[in-house]
CSV table of C-alpha atoms and ligand atoms in Angstrom, one decimal:
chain,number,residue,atom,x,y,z
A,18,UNK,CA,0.0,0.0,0.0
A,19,UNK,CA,1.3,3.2,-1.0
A,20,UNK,CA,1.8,5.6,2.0
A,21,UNK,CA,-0.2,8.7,1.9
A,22,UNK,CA,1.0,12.4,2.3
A,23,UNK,CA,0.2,15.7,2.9
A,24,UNK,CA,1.0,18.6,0.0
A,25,UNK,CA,0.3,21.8,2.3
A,26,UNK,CA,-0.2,23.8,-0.7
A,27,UNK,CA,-0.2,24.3,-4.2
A,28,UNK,CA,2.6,23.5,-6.2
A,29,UNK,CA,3.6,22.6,-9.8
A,30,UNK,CA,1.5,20.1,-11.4
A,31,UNK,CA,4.5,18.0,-12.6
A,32,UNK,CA,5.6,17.6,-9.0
A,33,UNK,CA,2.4,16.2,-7.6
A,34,UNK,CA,2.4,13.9,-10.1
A,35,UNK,CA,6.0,13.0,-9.3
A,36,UNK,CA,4.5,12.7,-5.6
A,37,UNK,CA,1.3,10.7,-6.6
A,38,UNK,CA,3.7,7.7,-8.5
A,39,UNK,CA,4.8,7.1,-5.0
A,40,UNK,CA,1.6,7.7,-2.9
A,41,UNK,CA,-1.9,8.5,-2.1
A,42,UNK,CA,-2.0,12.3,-2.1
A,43,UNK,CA,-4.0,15.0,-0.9
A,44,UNK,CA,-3.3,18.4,-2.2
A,45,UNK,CA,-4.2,21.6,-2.1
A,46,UNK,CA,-4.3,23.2,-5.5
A,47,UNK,CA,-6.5,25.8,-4.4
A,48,UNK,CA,-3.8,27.0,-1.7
A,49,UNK,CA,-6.2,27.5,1.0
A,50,UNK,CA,-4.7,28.9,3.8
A,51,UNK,CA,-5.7,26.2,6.3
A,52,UNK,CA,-5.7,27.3,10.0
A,53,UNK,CA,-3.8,25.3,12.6
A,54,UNK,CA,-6.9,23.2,13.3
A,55,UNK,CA,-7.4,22.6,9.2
A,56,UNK,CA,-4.0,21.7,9.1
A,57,UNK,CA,-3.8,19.5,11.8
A,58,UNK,CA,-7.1,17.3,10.4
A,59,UNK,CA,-5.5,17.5,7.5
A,60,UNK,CA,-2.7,15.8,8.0
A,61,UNK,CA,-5.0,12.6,10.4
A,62,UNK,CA,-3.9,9.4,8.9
A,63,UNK,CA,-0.8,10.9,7.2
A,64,UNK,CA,3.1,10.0,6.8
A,65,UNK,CA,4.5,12.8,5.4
A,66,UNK,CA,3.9,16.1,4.3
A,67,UNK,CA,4.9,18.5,2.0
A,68,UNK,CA,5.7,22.3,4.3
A,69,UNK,CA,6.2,25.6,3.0
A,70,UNK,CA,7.1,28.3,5.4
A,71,UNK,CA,3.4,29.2,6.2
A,72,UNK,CA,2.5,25.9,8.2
A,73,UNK,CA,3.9,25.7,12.0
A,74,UNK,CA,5.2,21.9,12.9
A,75,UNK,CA,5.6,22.0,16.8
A,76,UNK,CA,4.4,20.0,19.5
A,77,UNK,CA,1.2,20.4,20.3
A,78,UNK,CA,0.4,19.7,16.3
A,79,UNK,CA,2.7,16.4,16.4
A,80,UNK,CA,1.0,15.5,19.4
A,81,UNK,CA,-2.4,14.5,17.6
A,82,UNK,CA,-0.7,13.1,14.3
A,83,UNK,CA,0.8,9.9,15.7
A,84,UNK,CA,1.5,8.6,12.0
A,85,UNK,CA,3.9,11.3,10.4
A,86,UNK,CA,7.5,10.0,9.8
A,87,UNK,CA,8.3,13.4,7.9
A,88,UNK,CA,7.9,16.9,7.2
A,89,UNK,CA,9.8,18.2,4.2
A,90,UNK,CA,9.9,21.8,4.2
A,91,UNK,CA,10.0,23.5,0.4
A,92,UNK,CA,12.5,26.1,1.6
A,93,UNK,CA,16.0,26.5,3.2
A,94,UNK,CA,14.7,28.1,6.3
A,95,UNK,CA,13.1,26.5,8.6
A,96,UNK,CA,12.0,28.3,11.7
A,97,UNK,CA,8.0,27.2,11.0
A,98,UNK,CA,9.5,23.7,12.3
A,99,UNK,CA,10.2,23.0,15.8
A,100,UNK,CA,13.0,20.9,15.7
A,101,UNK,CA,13.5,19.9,18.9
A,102,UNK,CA,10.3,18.8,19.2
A,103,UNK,CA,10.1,16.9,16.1
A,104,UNK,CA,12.9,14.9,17.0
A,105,UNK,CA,11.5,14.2,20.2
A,106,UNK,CA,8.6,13.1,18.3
A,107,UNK,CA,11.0,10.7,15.8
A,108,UNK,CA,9.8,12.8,12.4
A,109,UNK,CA,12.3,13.7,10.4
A,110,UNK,CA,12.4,17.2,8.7
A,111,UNK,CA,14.1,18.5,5.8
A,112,UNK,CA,14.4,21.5,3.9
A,113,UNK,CA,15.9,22.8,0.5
A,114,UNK,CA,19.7,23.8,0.8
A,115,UNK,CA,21.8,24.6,-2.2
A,116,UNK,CA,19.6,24.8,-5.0
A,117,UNK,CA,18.2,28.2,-4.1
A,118,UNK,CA,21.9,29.7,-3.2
A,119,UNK,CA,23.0,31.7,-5.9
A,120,UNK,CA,19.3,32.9,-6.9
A,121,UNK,CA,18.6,34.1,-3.7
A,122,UNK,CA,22.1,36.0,-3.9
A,123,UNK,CA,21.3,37.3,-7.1
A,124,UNK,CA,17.9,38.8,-5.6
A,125,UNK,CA,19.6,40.3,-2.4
A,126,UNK,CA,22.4,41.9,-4.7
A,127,UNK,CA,19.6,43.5,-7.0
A,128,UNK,CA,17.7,44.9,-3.5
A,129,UNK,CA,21.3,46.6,-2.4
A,130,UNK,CA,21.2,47.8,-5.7
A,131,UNK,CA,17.8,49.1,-5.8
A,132,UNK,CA,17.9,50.7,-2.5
A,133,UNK,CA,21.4,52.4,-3.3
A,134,UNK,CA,20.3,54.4,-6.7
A,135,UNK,CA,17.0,54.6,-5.7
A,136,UNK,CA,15.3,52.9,-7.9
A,137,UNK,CA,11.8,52.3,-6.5
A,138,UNK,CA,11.5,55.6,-5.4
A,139,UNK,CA,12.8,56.7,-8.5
A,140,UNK,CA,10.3,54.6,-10.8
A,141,UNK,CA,7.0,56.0,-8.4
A,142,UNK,CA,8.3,59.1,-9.2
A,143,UNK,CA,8.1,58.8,-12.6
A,144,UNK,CA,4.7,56.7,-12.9
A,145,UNK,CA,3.2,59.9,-11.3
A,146,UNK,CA,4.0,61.8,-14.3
A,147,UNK,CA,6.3,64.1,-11.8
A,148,UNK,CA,9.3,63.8,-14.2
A,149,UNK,CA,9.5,67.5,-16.0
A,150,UNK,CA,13.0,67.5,-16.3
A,151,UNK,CA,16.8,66.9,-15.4
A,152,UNK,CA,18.3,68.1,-12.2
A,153,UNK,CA,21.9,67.8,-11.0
A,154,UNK,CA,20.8,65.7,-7.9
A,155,UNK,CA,18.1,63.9,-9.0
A,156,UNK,CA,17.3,60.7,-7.0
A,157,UNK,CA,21.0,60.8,-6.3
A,158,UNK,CA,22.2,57.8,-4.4
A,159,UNK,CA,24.9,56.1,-3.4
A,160,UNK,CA,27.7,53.6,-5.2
A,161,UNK,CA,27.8,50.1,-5.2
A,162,UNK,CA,30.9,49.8,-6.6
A,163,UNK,CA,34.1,50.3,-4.9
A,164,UNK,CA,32.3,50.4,-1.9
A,165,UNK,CA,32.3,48.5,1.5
A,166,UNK,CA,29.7,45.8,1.5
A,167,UNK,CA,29.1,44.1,5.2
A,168,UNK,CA,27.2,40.7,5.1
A,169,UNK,CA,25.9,39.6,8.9
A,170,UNK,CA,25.6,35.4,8.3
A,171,UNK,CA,28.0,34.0,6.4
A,172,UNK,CA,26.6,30.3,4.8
A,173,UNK,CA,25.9,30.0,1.2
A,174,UNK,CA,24.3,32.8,0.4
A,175,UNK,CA,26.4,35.0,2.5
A,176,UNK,CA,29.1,33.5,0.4
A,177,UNK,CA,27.6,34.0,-3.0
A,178,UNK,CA,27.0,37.2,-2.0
A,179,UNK,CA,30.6,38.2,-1.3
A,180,UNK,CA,31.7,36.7,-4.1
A,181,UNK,CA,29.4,39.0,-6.6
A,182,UNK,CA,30.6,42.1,-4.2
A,183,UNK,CA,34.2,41.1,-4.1
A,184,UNK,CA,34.6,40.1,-7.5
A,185,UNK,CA,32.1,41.7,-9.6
A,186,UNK,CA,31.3,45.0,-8.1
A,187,UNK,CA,35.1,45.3,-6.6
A,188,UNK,CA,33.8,46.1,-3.2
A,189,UNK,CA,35.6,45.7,0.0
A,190,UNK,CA,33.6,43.2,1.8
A,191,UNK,CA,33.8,42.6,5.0
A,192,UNK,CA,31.1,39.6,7.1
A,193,UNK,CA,30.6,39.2,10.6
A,194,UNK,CA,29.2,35.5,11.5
A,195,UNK,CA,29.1,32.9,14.7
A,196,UNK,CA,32.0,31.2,13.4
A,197,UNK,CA,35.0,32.7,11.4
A,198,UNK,CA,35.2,30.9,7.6
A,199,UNK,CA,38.3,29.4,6.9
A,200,UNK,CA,41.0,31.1,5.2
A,201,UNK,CA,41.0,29.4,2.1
A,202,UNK,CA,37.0,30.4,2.0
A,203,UNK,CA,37.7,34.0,3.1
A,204,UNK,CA,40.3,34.1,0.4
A,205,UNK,CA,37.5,32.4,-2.4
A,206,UNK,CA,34.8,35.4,-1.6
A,207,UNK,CA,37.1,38.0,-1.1
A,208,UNK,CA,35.9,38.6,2.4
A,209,UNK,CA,37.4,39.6,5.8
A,210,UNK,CA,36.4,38.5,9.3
A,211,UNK,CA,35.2,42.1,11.1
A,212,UNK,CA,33.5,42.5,14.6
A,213,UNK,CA,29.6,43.1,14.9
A,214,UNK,CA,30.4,46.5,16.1
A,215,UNK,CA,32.9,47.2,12.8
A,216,UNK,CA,30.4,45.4,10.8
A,217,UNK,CA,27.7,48.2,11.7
A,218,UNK,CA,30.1,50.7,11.7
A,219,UNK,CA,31.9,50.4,8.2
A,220,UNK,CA,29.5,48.8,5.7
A,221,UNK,CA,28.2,51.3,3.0
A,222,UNK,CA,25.3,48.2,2.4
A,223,UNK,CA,24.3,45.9,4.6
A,224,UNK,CA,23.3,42.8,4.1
A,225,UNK,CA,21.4,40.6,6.7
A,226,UNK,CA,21.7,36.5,5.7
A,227,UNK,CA,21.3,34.8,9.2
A,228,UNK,CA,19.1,31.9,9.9
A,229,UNK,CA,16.3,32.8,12.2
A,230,UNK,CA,16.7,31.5,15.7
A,231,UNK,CA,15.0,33.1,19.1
A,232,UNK,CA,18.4,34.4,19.5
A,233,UNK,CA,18.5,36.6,16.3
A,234,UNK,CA,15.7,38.5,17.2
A,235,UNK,CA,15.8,42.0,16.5
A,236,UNK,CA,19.7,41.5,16.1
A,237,UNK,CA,19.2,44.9,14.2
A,238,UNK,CA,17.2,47.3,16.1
A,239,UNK,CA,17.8,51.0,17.2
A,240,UNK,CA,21.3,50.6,18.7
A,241,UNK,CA,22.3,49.5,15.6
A,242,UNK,CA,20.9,51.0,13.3
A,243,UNK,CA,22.6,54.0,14.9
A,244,UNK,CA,26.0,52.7,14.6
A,245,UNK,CA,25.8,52.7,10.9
A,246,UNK,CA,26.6,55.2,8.6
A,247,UNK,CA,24.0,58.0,7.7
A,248,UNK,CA,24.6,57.0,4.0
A,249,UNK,CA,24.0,53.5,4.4
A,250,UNK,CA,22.0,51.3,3.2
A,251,UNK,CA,20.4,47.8,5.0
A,252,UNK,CA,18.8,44.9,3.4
A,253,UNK,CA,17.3,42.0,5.2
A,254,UNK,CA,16.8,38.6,2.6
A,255,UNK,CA,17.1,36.4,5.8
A,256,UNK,CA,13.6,36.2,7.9
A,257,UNK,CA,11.5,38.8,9.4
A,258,UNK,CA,12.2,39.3,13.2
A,259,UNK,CA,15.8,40.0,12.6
A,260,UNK,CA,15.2,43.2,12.0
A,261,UNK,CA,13.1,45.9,14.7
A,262,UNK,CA,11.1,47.0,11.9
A,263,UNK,CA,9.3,49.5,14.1
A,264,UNK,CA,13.0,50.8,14.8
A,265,UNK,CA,13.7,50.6,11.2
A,266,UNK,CA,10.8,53.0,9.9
A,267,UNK,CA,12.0,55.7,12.8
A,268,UNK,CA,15.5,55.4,11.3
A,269,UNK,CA,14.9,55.6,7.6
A,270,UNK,CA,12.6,59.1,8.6
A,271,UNK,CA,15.0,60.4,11.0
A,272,UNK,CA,18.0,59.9,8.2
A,273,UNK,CA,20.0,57.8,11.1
A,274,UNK,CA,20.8,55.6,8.0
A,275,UNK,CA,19.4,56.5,4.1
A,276,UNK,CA,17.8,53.6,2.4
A,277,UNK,CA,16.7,50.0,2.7
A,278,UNK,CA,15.6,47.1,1.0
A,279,UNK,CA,13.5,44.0,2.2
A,280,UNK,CA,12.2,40.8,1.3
A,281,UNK,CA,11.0,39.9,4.4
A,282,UNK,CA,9.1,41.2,7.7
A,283,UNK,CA,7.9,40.5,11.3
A,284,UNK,CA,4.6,39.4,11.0
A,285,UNK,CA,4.6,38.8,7.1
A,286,UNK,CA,2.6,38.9,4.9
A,287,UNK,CA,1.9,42.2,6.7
A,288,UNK,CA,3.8,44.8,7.0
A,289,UNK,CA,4.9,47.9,9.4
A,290,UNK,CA,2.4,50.4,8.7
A,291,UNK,CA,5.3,52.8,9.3
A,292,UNK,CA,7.4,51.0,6.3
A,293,UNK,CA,4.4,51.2,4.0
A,294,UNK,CA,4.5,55.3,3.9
A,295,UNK,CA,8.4,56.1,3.4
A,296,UNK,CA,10.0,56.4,0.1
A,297,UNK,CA,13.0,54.9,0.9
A,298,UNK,CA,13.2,51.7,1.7
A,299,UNK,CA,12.5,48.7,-1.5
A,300,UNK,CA,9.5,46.4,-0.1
A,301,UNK,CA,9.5,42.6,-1.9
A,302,UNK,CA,7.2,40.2,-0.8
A,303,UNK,CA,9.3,37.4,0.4
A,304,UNK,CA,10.3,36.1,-2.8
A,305,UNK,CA,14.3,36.1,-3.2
A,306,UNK,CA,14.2,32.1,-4.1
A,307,UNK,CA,11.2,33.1,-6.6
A,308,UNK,CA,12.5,32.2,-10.2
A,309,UNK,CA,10.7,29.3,-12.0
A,310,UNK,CA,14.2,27.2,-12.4
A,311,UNK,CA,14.7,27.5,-8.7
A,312,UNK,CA,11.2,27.0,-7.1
A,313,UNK,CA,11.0,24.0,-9.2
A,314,UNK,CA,14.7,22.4,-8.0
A,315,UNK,CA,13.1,23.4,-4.2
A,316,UNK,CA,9.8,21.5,-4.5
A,317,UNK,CA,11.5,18.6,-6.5
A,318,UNK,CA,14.2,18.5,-3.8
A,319,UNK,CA,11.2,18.4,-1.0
A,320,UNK,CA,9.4,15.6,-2.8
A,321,UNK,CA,12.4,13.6,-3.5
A,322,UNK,CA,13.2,14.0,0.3
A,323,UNK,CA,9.5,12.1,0.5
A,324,UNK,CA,10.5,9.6,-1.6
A,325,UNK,CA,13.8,8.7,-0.7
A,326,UNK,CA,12.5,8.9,3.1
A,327,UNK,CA,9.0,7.3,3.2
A,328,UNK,CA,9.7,4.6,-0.1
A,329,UNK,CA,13.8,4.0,0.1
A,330,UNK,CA,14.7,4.7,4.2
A,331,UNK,CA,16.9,7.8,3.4
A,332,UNK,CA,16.1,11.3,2.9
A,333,UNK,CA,18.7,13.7,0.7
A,334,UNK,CA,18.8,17.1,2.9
A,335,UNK,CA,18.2,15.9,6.5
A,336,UNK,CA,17.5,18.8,9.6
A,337,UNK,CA,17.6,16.4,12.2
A,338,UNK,CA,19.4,13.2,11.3
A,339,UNK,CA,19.3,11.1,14.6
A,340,UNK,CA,15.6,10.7,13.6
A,341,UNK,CA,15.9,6.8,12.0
A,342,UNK,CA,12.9,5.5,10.4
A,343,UNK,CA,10.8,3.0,11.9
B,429,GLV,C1,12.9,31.2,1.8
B,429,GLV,O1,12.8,32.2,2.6
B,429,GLV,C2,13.6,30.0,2.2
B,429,GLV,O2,13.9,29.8,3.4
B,429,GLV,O3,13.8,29.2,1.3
């Protein structure tokens, strides 16, 4: 008997049908937001299921589905997932390294970019028929080039990211992270070990790439923010939380630093009120992984973490690998 799984939400046809060779699926094509009580009746009778970042795993929801070996998550993060608790529970999670790296750098380079000239603003600007000619300091910015780029989390992306800076846009980049890369890795992205405090202090952009964790919680709030430069420039690709975004707005009014671009934000998919009204900060809705190639290599990876878990015993990106399968 095939075993049967979850797919929490929509996702490409040619996927679930991947999924439905190897078991008895239910989907949800629709991509209704199910509460935690949907979700939880959902998954009754279930082995696996397929996660995004919008359902919470934790105890209380393991607690009543006795029959789940595994949660694969379609994404790298994976702070909807208790993990503690789902090894205490014996169900496996996984999540999507490496296939999203260099796309996700790609989309926090172009956010540094478009905060630094300006380009949203710019573009508003002009959509409002405002434009009536040239002037000297028009939507003037600042360079990417040549300029000092800090990165705060230092794993693949933080890497990929260096690399562009270092190598592409000749910038001096500098990274601050729990652990200190090797030299042979600082020497492949160009990039030199700095303090948090020299971090904040030196880094014309800013570039936040650090797992969420309890502990990274507003990691940047006002102190921080204050530290930088008044011509900087701070973009936060890594999970909402990290940033104080109430602290954020004040900052970007007050001129305490001059632009910013993000992807993601406590509380998503809403957003600071206070964000919403200033012309200078780049607003994305959480979609730096979001080219076709990419999403597609994330939900095959998730599905083939299914299969090779719930049909062959071994799953390809394990979280929590003490989890054997019973
Ligand atoms: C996106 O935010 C991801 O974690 O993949």
């Amino acid at each position: 008997m095939k075993p049967n799984i979850l797919v929490a939400r929509a996702v490409f046809p040619q996927v679930l049908t991947l999924l439905e060779q190897h078991f008895e699926v239910t989907s949800n094509q629709d991509d209704v937001l199910w509460t935690p009580a949907q979700l939880i009746a959902k998954l009754q009778g279930k082995q696996g299921a397929f996660t995004t970042g919008s359902q919470r795993i934790d105890a209380e929801l393991l607690a009543t589905c006795p029959e789940l070996k595994i949660c694969a998550n379609m994404a790298v993060g994976y702070n909807n997932f208790d993990l503690d608790a789902m090894t205490a529970a014996g169900v496996l999670a996984t999540n999507t390294p490496d296939v999203l790296t260099e796309t996700t750098a790609d989309f926090g380079f172009a956010l540094i970019m478009a905060a630094a000239r300006r380009m949203a603003e710019s573009e508003h600007f002009l959509r409002a028929g405002l434009w009536n000619s040239w002037r000297y300091d028009m939507f003037a910015g600042s360079d990417v080039h040549g300029s000092t780029l800090g990165i705060l989390g230092m794993g693949r992306i933080g890497q990929a990211i260096a690399k562009r800076g270092a190598h592409g846009f000749g910038m001096k980049v500098i990274y601050h992270n729990r652990s200190r890369l090797d030299a042979a890795t600082e020497a492949a992205c160009g990039a030199a070990y700095v303090s948090k405090q020299d971090l904040l202090q030196q880094a014309d952009h800013l570039i936040l790439v650090l797992p969420y964790s309890p502990e990274a919680y507003h990691t940047i709030g006002a102190a921080e923010l204050a530290q930088m430069k008044p011509t900087a420039t701070l973009v936060n690709i890594a999970r909402g939380g990290i940033v104080d975004d109430a602290a954020l707005a004040a900052a970007l009014r007050q001129g305490v630093i001059a632009a910013a671009g993000l992807d993601v934000y406590e509380g998503e998919p809403k957003v600071h009120p206070d964000l919403l009204a200033l012309p200078n900060v780049v607003l994305t809705p959480h979609i730096a992984s979001a080219t076709m190639p990419t999403r597609l290599a994330m939900a095959q990876l998730a599905a083939d973490n299914l299969i090779g878990y719930l049909v062959h015993g071994k799953a390809l990106t394990p979280l929590n690998p003490q989890v054997v399968k019973t």
